[in-house]
Amino acid sequence: MTNKEISKLFLEVAASYTIKNEKKYRFQIIAYQKAAEAIEGSPYQVIDLYKEGKLDEIPGVGPTIKLRLEELIKTGRVKHFDDVKKGISPAVFRLMEIPSFGPKKAYKIATEFNLKNEKTALEDVRKLAIEGKIEKIEGFGKKSEEDLLTAVEEFKKGKGKTTKMILPYALEIANDIIDHLKKHKAVLDAKPLGSLRRMKSMVGDIDIAVSTNNPKEVIEHFTNYPRRQRLIEKGAITSSFLTTGGNQVDLMVLPPSQFGSLLQHFTGSKDHNVSLREFALGKNLSLNEKGIKNLKTGKLTKYSTEEDFYKALGMQWIPPELRENTGEIEASKNNKLPNLVEVKDIKGDFHLHSSFPVEESHDPGKSSIEELVKKARGLNYEYIGLSEHNPSQSKHTNDQIVRLLEKRNKEAEKVEKRLNFKIFKLMETDILPNGKLALPQDALKILDATIVSIHSVFIMKKEDMTKRVIEGLSHPKAKILAHPSGRLLGKRAGYELDYDLLFDFCKKNNKAIEINAHPKRLDLDDSLVKIAIERGVMLVINTDSHEKDQMDLMYYGVAIARRGWAEKDDIINTMSYNEVLDFFKK
DNA sequence: GCCGTTTTCGGCCCGACTGTTTTCAGTCG
């Protein structure tokens, strides 16, 4: 069973408790939801943690849930869950995937009309709504029947609760809406918040906060966004709509005197806010988007900046990328937040594919070496690395390959002299299924180092893939493992690796792991970045550019490093040229 | 059902909005 499946099961258990007796099981519901979230977000598979006896290391998993997980893994089911879910049709859980459908509504409809089949549940409900049968149920009316029909039809078109987009796409939509908002003179400030501000690799909704003294006009103006489709809600201080592309946008507006608490509230994450509010309660303070309420006096204090808001709690301001409730609150209280790496710390980019014809088997670059250097200079870099894919082995003899690399190196040296800019002579070398590198020894000899990566035969057992990668990295010239999981966000999960073994190996043998900055990859994942750093593994942030302007994507890689608590010294390409040379030789 | 800088027992975040109500339940973030 995958983490995702386990997480789904836990959410079904929580929903079942809600249906049976929300008040009585209030805290069990929260517990299962929390555990579900932790399991879904865990970089480790539950099945592996079970084998290693580390189930209770998952936050939110205590003695009882641990027993349930053990039973689930051993027998494929949990007796207690079957009891809890008894009498609740699977159609209920299917309906709950539709936005605006919670456990109560889904249960009521499924029960009223005896819906049993989870496969036809959506279509069944759609028909009932069209036939006008929904509005006759107690608690429903004409309007809710119409809304329900809209929700089902949108969901069928793929506008579900789980539809997510990659960062640049979300950023573009957010910027377009912010441009629209700023055209109105009542808008004093507008900022993208939520998971976008926290720079999560995938973003669900677009959250925007506005500072204004005229909420009503701003909300009105927001709803007049030209690329708006359906209006979801429109209240005194919040509003939401779907864009024509089906993305949900949530707005919240408050006066400038309260903008600080609004930024804090709307940036999240939910877990961060819950923990922060629990901590504040201990000081007799209650937090919300409007400010901080003293529970003894009932007095609300307002904050125009986020810095002041955190300060009032006796804390350091926490960079948004860290707000995931993974220790940042504790660190902030103790003045121990990391000094996160920044884009301006980056001195070079090692993973660049030039257009120099090395006759690689796939994906040649489009920009010349000279163009890449000029671009790097514009970014204030000190050096770059050339990392074209290795020449195809099937079409060349070893001698031909060596000669191709010699030519490339010679051209690099020419440019290096002409433009007075340091260039590392690298390659991106495939790790073949047997763990050998796809370059002959004589070719590897004339390189400063090589990046290695997997580009074929993705389907392998985890142990075999780990062995393959470590074998590839074992060559003295192999110094960087590129896009370690091979994932493509939203498209391809990537292969499995034993990261414990990989990190140990890299630490012992001075190998670096890449954070691939391309927004479709962002691989190594941020949760693994955090673990790698805790283990003392060196990382490198590369753009994997196939065209010079892609070098601007460094920003996204740095964001992922920051989400993993990376400081400057954890990242190879913040080092000087000579320090990098030393690292390659170690 | 989890968890600990006040706690191994007694707590457990906070509010906006909508529709169907006539004071609130449900959903969402």
XYZ file of C-alpha atoms (C1' of nucleotides) in Angstrom:
615
model
C 0.000 0.000 0.000
C 1.355 3.422 -0.925
C 1.400 6.439 1.385
C -1.243 8.051 -0.750
C -3.585 5.082 -0.354
C -3.019 4.957 3.399
C -3.625 8.679 3.665
C -6.875 8.308 1.719
C -7.982 5.480 4.008
C -7.282 7.577 7.108
C -9.302 10.468 5.708
C -12.160 8.042 5.082
C -11.943 6.926 8.700
C -12.022 10.569 9.834
C -15.030 11.232 7.590
C -16.781 8.155 8.962
C -16.255 9.371 12.518
C -17.674 12.737 11.462
C -20.752 11.109 10.011
C -21.330 8.832 13.002
C -20.838 11.397 15.769
C -18.787 14.480 15.086
C -18.865 15.736 18.685
C -18.024 12.450 20.350
C -15.113 11.646 18.029
C -13.904 15.219 17.594
C -10.325 14.514 18.565
C -10.074 11.167 16.815
C -11.144 12.976 13.652
C -8.350 15.519 14.076
C -5.860 12.769 14.919
C -6.599 10.750 11.777
C -6.563 13.861 9.594
C -3.223 14.897 11.020
C -1.743 11.445 10.561
C -3.120 11.294 7.001
C -1.443 14.567 6.147
C 1.860 13.540 7.709
C 1.846 10.230 5.844
C 1.009 11.796 2.501
C 3.769 14.357 2.958
C 6.369 11.922 4.263
C 9.435 11.410 2.078
C 9.571 7.831 3.325
C 7.153 5.056 2.476
C 5.189 3.761 5.480
C 5.974 0.211 4.411
C 9.709 0.934 4.722
C 9.320 2.642 8.099
C 7.373 -0.407 9.264
C 10.207 -2.729 8.253
C 12.708 -0.503 10.043
C 10.540 -0.256 13.189
C 10.240 3.507 12.799
C 6.488 3.966 12.409
C 6.205 6.173 15.494
C 8.692 8.618 13.988
C 5.861 9.882 11.785
C 4.408 12.969 13.487
C 0.856 12.303 14.588
C 1.346 8.541 14.806
C 1.043 7.378 18.402
C 0.564 3.946 19.958
C -2.957 3.326 18.615
C -2.441 4.455 15.036
C 0.831 2.559 14.995
C -1.076 -0.651 15.821
C -3.593 0.116 13.069
C -0.779 0.603 10.544
C 0.861 -2.658 11.568
C -2.420 -4.510 11.152
C -2.961 -2.830 7.788
C 0.445 -3.836 6.469
C 0.267 -7.397 7.800
C -3.296 -8.253 6.802
C -4.229 -5.631 4.205
C -7.115 -4.372 6.330
C -7.966 -3.034 9.791
C -10.830 -4.557 11.732
C -11.476 -1.354 13.650
C -11.684 0.695 10.446
C -14.201 -1.757 9.008
C -16.345 -1.203 12.113
C -16.076 2.572 11.895
C -16.954 2.581 8.201
C -19.800 0.098 8.643
C -23.047 1.369 7.148
C -21.351 4.046 5.080
C -21.445 3.369 1.365
C -18.224 3.763 -0.658
C -20.185 6.202 -2.825
C -19.960 8.677 0.085
C -16.164 8.839 -0.158
C -16.310 9.261 -3.909
C -18.741 12.178 -3.579
C -16.517 13.805 -0.991
C -13.882 14.356 -3.666
C -16.135 17.043 -5.150
C -15.486 20.571 -3.867
C -18.302 21.750 -1.556
C -19.095 18.140 -0.625
C -18.176 17.285 2.943
C -18.980 14.100 4.858
C -22.435 15.243 5.964
C -23.758 16.275 2.573
C -22.283 13.284 0.800
C -23.726 10.907 3.393
C -27.143 12.488 3.338
C -27.465 12.260 -0.425
C -25.986 8.763 -0.687
C -28.279 7.485 2.053
C -31.435 9.265 0.879
C -31.129 7.799 -2.606
C -29.437 4.550 -1.608
C -26.329 5.199 -3.736
C -24.044 2.196 -3.376
C -21.837 2.196 -6.437
C -18.793 4.399 -6.089
C -18.093 4.194 -9.821
C -21.441 5.644 -10.851
C -21.898 7.940 -7.830
C -21.010 11.130 -9.691
C -23.322 10.402 -12.582
C -26.084 9.271 -10.201
C -25.970 12.556 -8.308
C -25.872 14.572 -11.499
C -29.035 12.841 -12.719
C -30.793 13.363 -9.393
C -30.007 17.062 -9.511
C -31.229 17.388 -13.101
C -34.453 15.584 -12.172
C -34.954 18.082 -9.340
C -34.902 15.440 -6.632
C -32.150 16.958 -4.492
C -34.042 20.111 -3.522
C -36.729 18.001 -1.876
C -34.359 16.686 0.799
C -34.494 18.483 4.135
C -31.730 21.064 4.417
C -31.415 21.403 0.633
C -33.127 23.873 -1.655
C -33.283 25.062 -5.228
C -30.025 27.009 -4.980
C -28.025 24.230 -3.354
C -29.285 21.830 -6.001
C -28.014 24.138 -8.737
C -24.693 24.635 -6.943
C -24.331 20.913 -6.548
C -24.879 20.334 -10.251
C -22.259 22.962 -11.106
C -19.806 21.410 -8.645
C -20.270 17.913 -10.101
C -19.873 19.130 -13.661
C -16.760 21.143 -12.838
C -15.301 18.201 -10.998
C -15.885 15.928 -13.983
C -13.888 18.375 -16.079
C -10.962 17.900 -13.712
C -11.358 20.951 -11.506
C -11.071 18.921 -8.328
C -9.790 19.526 -4.845
C -6.455 18.011 -5.753
C -5.708 19.750 -9.034
C -2.385 21.461 -8.564
C -0.052 23.471 -10.752
C 3.683 24.047 -10.945
C 5.096 27.200 -9.344
C 5.743 29.480 -12.365
C 2.250 28.852 -13.655
C 0.742 29.821 -10.293
C 3.029 32.845 -10.103
C 1.942 34.050 -13.515
C -1.750 33.813 -12.651
C -1.151 35.525 -9.305
C 0.806 38.364 -10.918
C -1.875 38.900 -13.523
C -4.533 39.202 -10.817
C -2.339 41.460 -8.715
C -1.811 43.719 -11.747
C -5.565 43.876 -12.108
C -6.037 44.645 -8.397
C -3.424 47.390 -8.389
C -5.301 49.262 -11.084
C -7.793 50.224 -8.398
C -6.721 53.218 -6.328
C -8.147 51.765 -3.096
C -5.584 48.919 -3.282
C -2.627 50.037 -1.161
C -0.760 46.740 -1.410
C -1.412 43.267 -2.836
C 0.656 40.130 -2.196
C 0.478 36.481 -3.258
C 0.377 34.287 -0.155
C -0.404 30.673 0.780
C 1.680 27.852 -0.665
C 2.856 30.192 -3.425
C 4.603 32.469 -0.924
C 5.952 29.402 0.859
C 7.291 28.275 -2.550
C 5.885 24.779 -2.460
C 6.764 22.839 -5.609
C 3.065 22.381 -6.433
C 0.425 24.998 -5.699
C -3.304 24.401 -5.316
C -5.202 27.638 -4.841
C -3.899 31.137 -5.451
C -4.191 33.177 -2.239
C -3.954 36.953 -2.364
C -4.044 39.552 0.418
C -4.881 43.198 -0.130
C -4.298 46.160 2.143
C -7.072 48.739 1.784
C -9.298 51.180 3.611
C -12.155 50.343 1.311
C -12.789 46.572 1.390
C -16.116 46.756 -0.383
C -14.789 48.449 -3.509
C -11.749 46.190 -3.661
C -13.868 43.039 -3.432
C -16.104 44.385 -6.160
C -13.089 45.156 -8.348
C -11.615 41.700 -7.658
C -14.769 39.988 -8.860
C -14.580 42.010 -12.068
C -11.300 40.357 -13.059
C -11.619 39.809 -16.831
C -10.356 36.214 -16.715
C -12.798 35.259 -13.992
C -15.183 32.431 -14.549
C -17.507 31.319 -11.740
C -17.805 33.394 -8.589
C -17.619 31.079 -5.580
C -18.191 33.554 -2.794
C -18.235 37.258 -2.120
C -18.383 38.568 1.428
C -17.305 41.583 3.461
C -13.591 40.781 3.634
C -13.113 37.655 1.505
C -14.012 36.520 -1.980
C -13.166 33.537 -4.204
C -13.602 32.683 -7.850
C -12.483 30.217 -10.467
C -10.398 31.548 -13.348
C -11.278 30.620 -16.907
C -8.529 28.006 -16.590
C -10.282 26.444 -13.586
C -7.884 27.657 -10.880
C -9.354 28.861 -7.608
C -8.324 32.296 -6.374
C -8.985 33.358 -2.769
C -8.817 36.986 -1.696
C -8.781 38.509 1.777
C -8.683 42.249 2.439
C -8.013 44.273 5.602
C -6.867 47.797 6.493
C -3.111 48.575 6.429
C -3.062 48.650 10.242
C -3.853 44.903 10.190
C -1.896 43.872 7.088
C 0.834 42.187 9.171
C -1.504 39.738 10.861
C -3.270 39.162 7.530
C 0.007 38.240 5.813
C 0.810 35.868 8.663
C -2.628 34.277 8.671
C -2.982 33.815 4.935
C 0.566 32.561 4.309
C -0.007 29.492 6.487
C 0.669 26.713 6.451
C -2.353 25.490 8.309
C -0.136 23.365 10.535
C 2.188 26.265 11.236
C -0.734 28.481 12.219
C -2.338 25.841 14.419
C 0.915 25.282 16.295
C 1.555 28.988 16.595
C -1.934 29.565 17.987
C -1.548 26.722 20.468
C 1.697 28.256 21.640
C 0.050 31.683 21.935
C -2.809 30.226 23.983
C -0.231 29.270 26.585
C 0.490 32.968 26.924
C -3.210 33.777 27.148
C -3.146 35.189 23.636
C -5.459 34.327 20.763
C -4.244 34.843 17.197
C -6.250 35.566 14.091
C -5.981 37.555 10.865
C -7.091 40.726 12.621
C -4.379 40.745 15.275
C -3.557 39.343 18.690
C -6.234 39.235 21.342
C -5.302 39.296 25.026
C -7.641 36.724 26.566
C -7.509 38.324 30.008
C -8.380 41.860 28.954
C -10.157 41.033 25.687
C -8.112 43.725 23.989
C -7.075 43.264 20.338
C -3.676 44.597 19.278
C -3.173 45.270 15.569
C 0.010 44.704 13.542
C 0.850 46.392 10.275
C 3.937 44.209 9.683
C 4.566 40.504 10.034
C 7.856 41.154 11.830
C 5.994 42.937 14.639
C 3.417 40.173 14.809
C 6.041 37.475 15.450
C 7.964 39.816 17.718
C 4.890 40.271 19.911
C 4.999 36.516 20.508
C 8.633 36.719 21.526
C 9.806 35.189 18.265
C 12.093 35.851 15.319
C 10.334 36.527 12.016
C 10.112 33.193 10.204
C 10.868 33.040 6.454
C 7.702 31.798 4.676
C 9.514 28.814 3.151
C 9.987 27.379 6.652
C 6.404 27.681 7.834
C 5.478 24.006 7.669
C 5.523 23.171 11.383
C 8.690 21.132 11.078
C 10.553 22.762 13.934
C 10.621 26.384 12.796
C 8.480 27.622 15.701
C 10.787 26.105 18.283
C 13.861 27.412 16.427
C 12.363 30.873 16.176
C 11.587 31.018 19.899
C 15.200 30.120 20.659
C 16.721 32.467 18.090
C 18.029 29.469 16.216
C 16.490 29.880 12.777
C 18.895 28.976 9.973
C 20.494 31.710 7.913
C 18.954 30.548 4.641
C 20.823 30.535 1.345
C 19.837 33.300 -1.092
C 19.988 33.729 -4.855
C 22.735 36.320 -4.458
C 24.942 33.687 -2.755
C 25.017 31.587 -5.934
C 28.309 31.863 -7.807
C 27.729 29.497 -10.693
C 25.639 26.845 -12.406
C 27.182 23.465 -13.229
C 24.394 21.861 -15.181
C 24.292 23.648 -18.537
C 23.784 22.046 -21.937
C 25.519 24.074 -24.638
C 24.848 23.722 -28.352
C 28.410 22.513 -28.971
C 27.943 19.369 -31.097
C 29.132 16.497 -28.920
C 26.625 14.312 -30.803
C 24.740 13.369 -27.669
C 21.998 10.771 -27.814
C 19.279 13.170 -26.597
C 18.342 16.772 -25.730
C 21.177 18.957 -27.050
C 21.330 22.567 -25.799
C 20.347 25.550 -27.913
C 22.788 28.253 -26.728
C 26.485 28.450 -27.545
C 29.142 28.285 -24.851
C 29.750 31.966 -25.348
C 26.063 32.810 -24.889
C 25.975 30.792 -21.680
C 29.015 32.616 -20.326
C 27.565 36.019 -21.169
C 24.325 35.086 -19.456
C 26.270 33.842 -16.416
C 28.144 37.110 -16.248
C 24.826 38.956 -16.249
C 23.819 36.864 -13.246
C 27.035 37.877 -11.449
C 28.387 34.336 -11.514
C 32.100 33.540 -11.206
C 32.014 30.314 -13.170
C 29.862 27.824 -15.036
C 30.050 24.122 -15.755
C 29.405 22.627 -19.189
C 27.369 19.451 -18.864
C 26.169 18.226 -22.219
C 24.827 14.691 -22.344
C 27.485 12.121 -23.181
C 27.886 11.267 -26.891
C 25.790 8.260 -27.804
C 27.757 5.073 -27.316
C 25.975 3.139 -30.020
C 26.973 5.573 -32.734
C 30.586 6.223 -31.711
C 33.763 4.356 -30.912
C 35.532 5.208 -27.679
C 38.176 7.124 -29.608
C 35.569 9.201 -31.384
C 33.958 10.060 -28.031
C 37.269 11.164 -26.540
C 37.944 13.347 -29.579
C 34.496 14.966 -29.340
C 35.126 15.900 -25.712
C 38.593 17.206 -26.523
C 37.060 19.475 -29.126
C 34.423 20.699 -26.680
C 37.088 21.361 -24.051
C 39.215 23.252 -26.524
C 36.290 25.463 -27.487
C 35.535 26.045 -23.795
C 39.132 27.100 -23.169
C 38.987 29.529 -26.060
C 35.868 31.156 -24.693
C 37.351 31.083 -21.201
C 40.358 33.105 -22.392
C 38.485 35.404 -24.688
C 35.854 36.362 -22.102
C 38.049 35.851 -19.038
C 35.519 33.633 -17.289
C 36.029 30.288 -15.528
C 34.479 27.212 -17.103
C 34.447 23.731 -15.588
C 34.684 20.972 -18.175
C 32.017 18.552 -17.068
C 29.523 16.220 -18.722
C 26.140 14.830 -17.779
C 26.909 11.148 -17.996
C 24.215 8.468 -17.993
C 24.388 5.795 -15.339
C 23.693 2.618 -17.294
C 21.406 -0.070 -15.832
C 24.471 -2.015 -14.649
C 25.802 1.020 -12.766
C 28.609 1.750 -15.235
C 29.021 5.240 -16.674
C 28.260 5.848 -20.339
C 31.700 7.330 -21.043
C 34.998 5.532 -21.630
C 37.757 5.973 -19.010
C 39.889 8.071 -21.368
C 37.009 10.516 -21.793
C 36.378 10.804 -18.060
C 40.088 11.496 -17.541
C 39.984 14.753 -19.481
C 37.060 16.167 -17.474
C 37.231 18.242 -14.273
C 34.395 16.070 -13.005
C 31.101 14.694 -14.223
C 27.477 14.986 -13.269
C 25.802 11.582 -13.366
C 22.131 10.761 -13.778
C 19.552 8.195 -14.816
C 17.964 8.566 -18.244
C 16.894 5.053 -19.131
C 15.291 1.944 -17.589
C 13.399 3.798 -14.856
C 11.540 0.759 -13.670
C 13.796 -1.100 -11.299
C 13.425 -2.426 -7.791
C 14.340 0.145 -5.165
C 17.371 -1.828 -3.957
C 18.645 -2.343 -7.490
C 18.173 1.310 -8.420
C 19.995 2.406 -5.266
C 22.849 0.049 -6.085
C 22.952 1.343 -9.656
C 23.107 4.998 -8.563
C 25.760 4.384 -5.913
C 27.822 2.348 -8.365
C 27.616 5.222 -10.860
C 28.642 7.749 -8.236
C 31.569 5.594 -7.154
C 33.741 6.635 -10.073
C 36.281 9.199 -8.800
C 35.232 11.700 -11.462
C 31.530 11.421 -10.616
C 30.865 14.252 -8.160
C 27.224 15.281 -8.611
C 24.059 13.219 -8.848
C 21.567 15.154 -10.990
C 17.771 15.121 -10.546
C 18.006 12.191 -8.145
C 14.448 10.872 -8.337
C 13.816 11.499 -12.031
C 10.367 12.857 -11.228
C 8.376 15.226 -13.423
C 5.918 17.110 -11.248
C 2.313 16.215 -11.904
C 3.385 13.770 -14.636
C 5.822 11.145 -13.460
C 6.493 9.988 -9.923
C 10.132 9.074 -10.510
C 11.928 5.966 -9.331
C 12.419 4.914 -5.747
C 15.739 5.174 -3.992
C 16.974 4.253 -0.535
C 17.889 7.779 0.494
C 19.417 6.667 3.798
C 21.988 4.606 1.935
C 22.499 7.253 -0.729
C 23.029 10.063 1.782
C 25.464 7.974 3.830
C 27.427 7.185 0.705
C 27.540 10.812 -0.445
C 28.615 12.041 2.967
C 31.444 9.501 3.235
C 32.688 9.956 -0.319
C 32.305 13.696 -0.903
C 29.606 13.490 -3.518
C 27.040 16.226 -3.959
C 23.354 15.850 -4.724
C 21.677 18.234 -7.116
C 18.611 20.283 -6.417
C 17.409 20.578 -9.971
C 15.891 24.046 -10.223
C 13.684 23.380 -13.206
C 10.128 23.985 -11.938
C 8.939 20.777 -13.577
C 11.482 18.802 -11.554
C 12.486 20.540 -8.302
C 14.278 17.317 -7.556
C 15.666 16.625 -4.816
C 12.357 17.166 -3.046
C 12.436 19.766 -0.263
C 11.608 17.270 2.494
C 14.634 15.223 1.426
C 16.800 18.337 1.207
C 16.138 18.870 4.905
C 17.164 15.320 5.762
C 20.245 15.449 3.520
C 21.417 18.605 5.268
C 20.844 17.106 8.704
C 23.099 14.238 7.597
C 25.794 16.623 6.389
C 25.422 15.866 2.681
C 26.599 18.624 0.307
C 24.085 19.901 -2.214
C 24.327 21.856 -5.448
C 21.590 23.913 -7.102
C 21.587 23.624 -10.899
C 19.185 24.794 -13.564
C 19.783 22.005 -16.113
C 19.411 24.706 -18.770
C 19.113 23.733 -22.410
C 18.834 27.387 -23.389
C 20.550 30.398 -21.786
C 17.427 32.089 -20.435
C 16.524 28.991 -18.447
C 19.436 29.958 -16.197
C 17.030 32.421 -14.562
C 15.213 29.442 -13.060
C 17.894 29.264 -10.339
C 15.402 31.176 -8.190
C 13.157 28.116 -7.901
C 15.997 25.819 -6.928
C 17.124 28.219 -4.236
C 13.551 28.303 -2.924
C 13.526 24.518 -2.581
C 16.898 24.631 -0.818
C 15.466 27.210 1.577
C 12.405 25.031 2.193
C 14.890 22.342 3.187
C 16.582 24.734 5.665
C 19.734 25.048 3.537
C 22.345 27.619 4.489
C 25.031 28.975 2.184
C 27.635 26.487 3.385
C 25.456 23.510 2.472
C 25.552 24.471 -1.211
C 28.595 23.776 -3.427
C 27.876 26.511 -5.945
C 28.103 29.252 -3.344
C 31.831 28.411 -3.101
C 34.639 30.191 -4.890
C 36.154 28.697 -8.051
C 39.150 27.305 -6.153
C 37.010 25.770 -3.436
C 34.938 24.037 -6.097
C 38.123 22.725 -7.744
C 39.157 21.303 -4.372
C 35.787 19.655 -3.947
C 36.047 18.033 -7.381
C 39.486 16.658 -6.489
C 38.570 15.334 -3.041
C -6.066 9.589 19.494
C -1.863 12.592 20.224
C 1.261 15.025 23.108
C 4.492 17.796 26.659
C 9.415 24.877 28.319
C 2.414 24.693 32.471
C 1.051 19.245 31.741
C 2.150 11.655 31.379
C -3.603 14.053 32.398
C -6.194 17.301 30.429
C -5.896 19.896 27.079
C -6.766 20.104 21.740
C -6.885 27.184 16.398
C -9.897 30.466 14.502
C -12.838 32.645 11.523
C -15.458 33.711 6.773
C -19.200 32.698 4.008
C -23.481 30.437 2.118
C -27.956 28.479 2.152
C -31.637 27.252 4.633
C -32.656 28.504 8.556
C -35.305 31.855 12.264
C -30.183 30.868 15.124
C -27.232 27.425 12.738
C -24.966 23.598 10.092
C -21.737 22.609 6.703
C -17.623 23.517 4.183
C -13.396 25.620 3.532
C -8.683 27.286 4.432
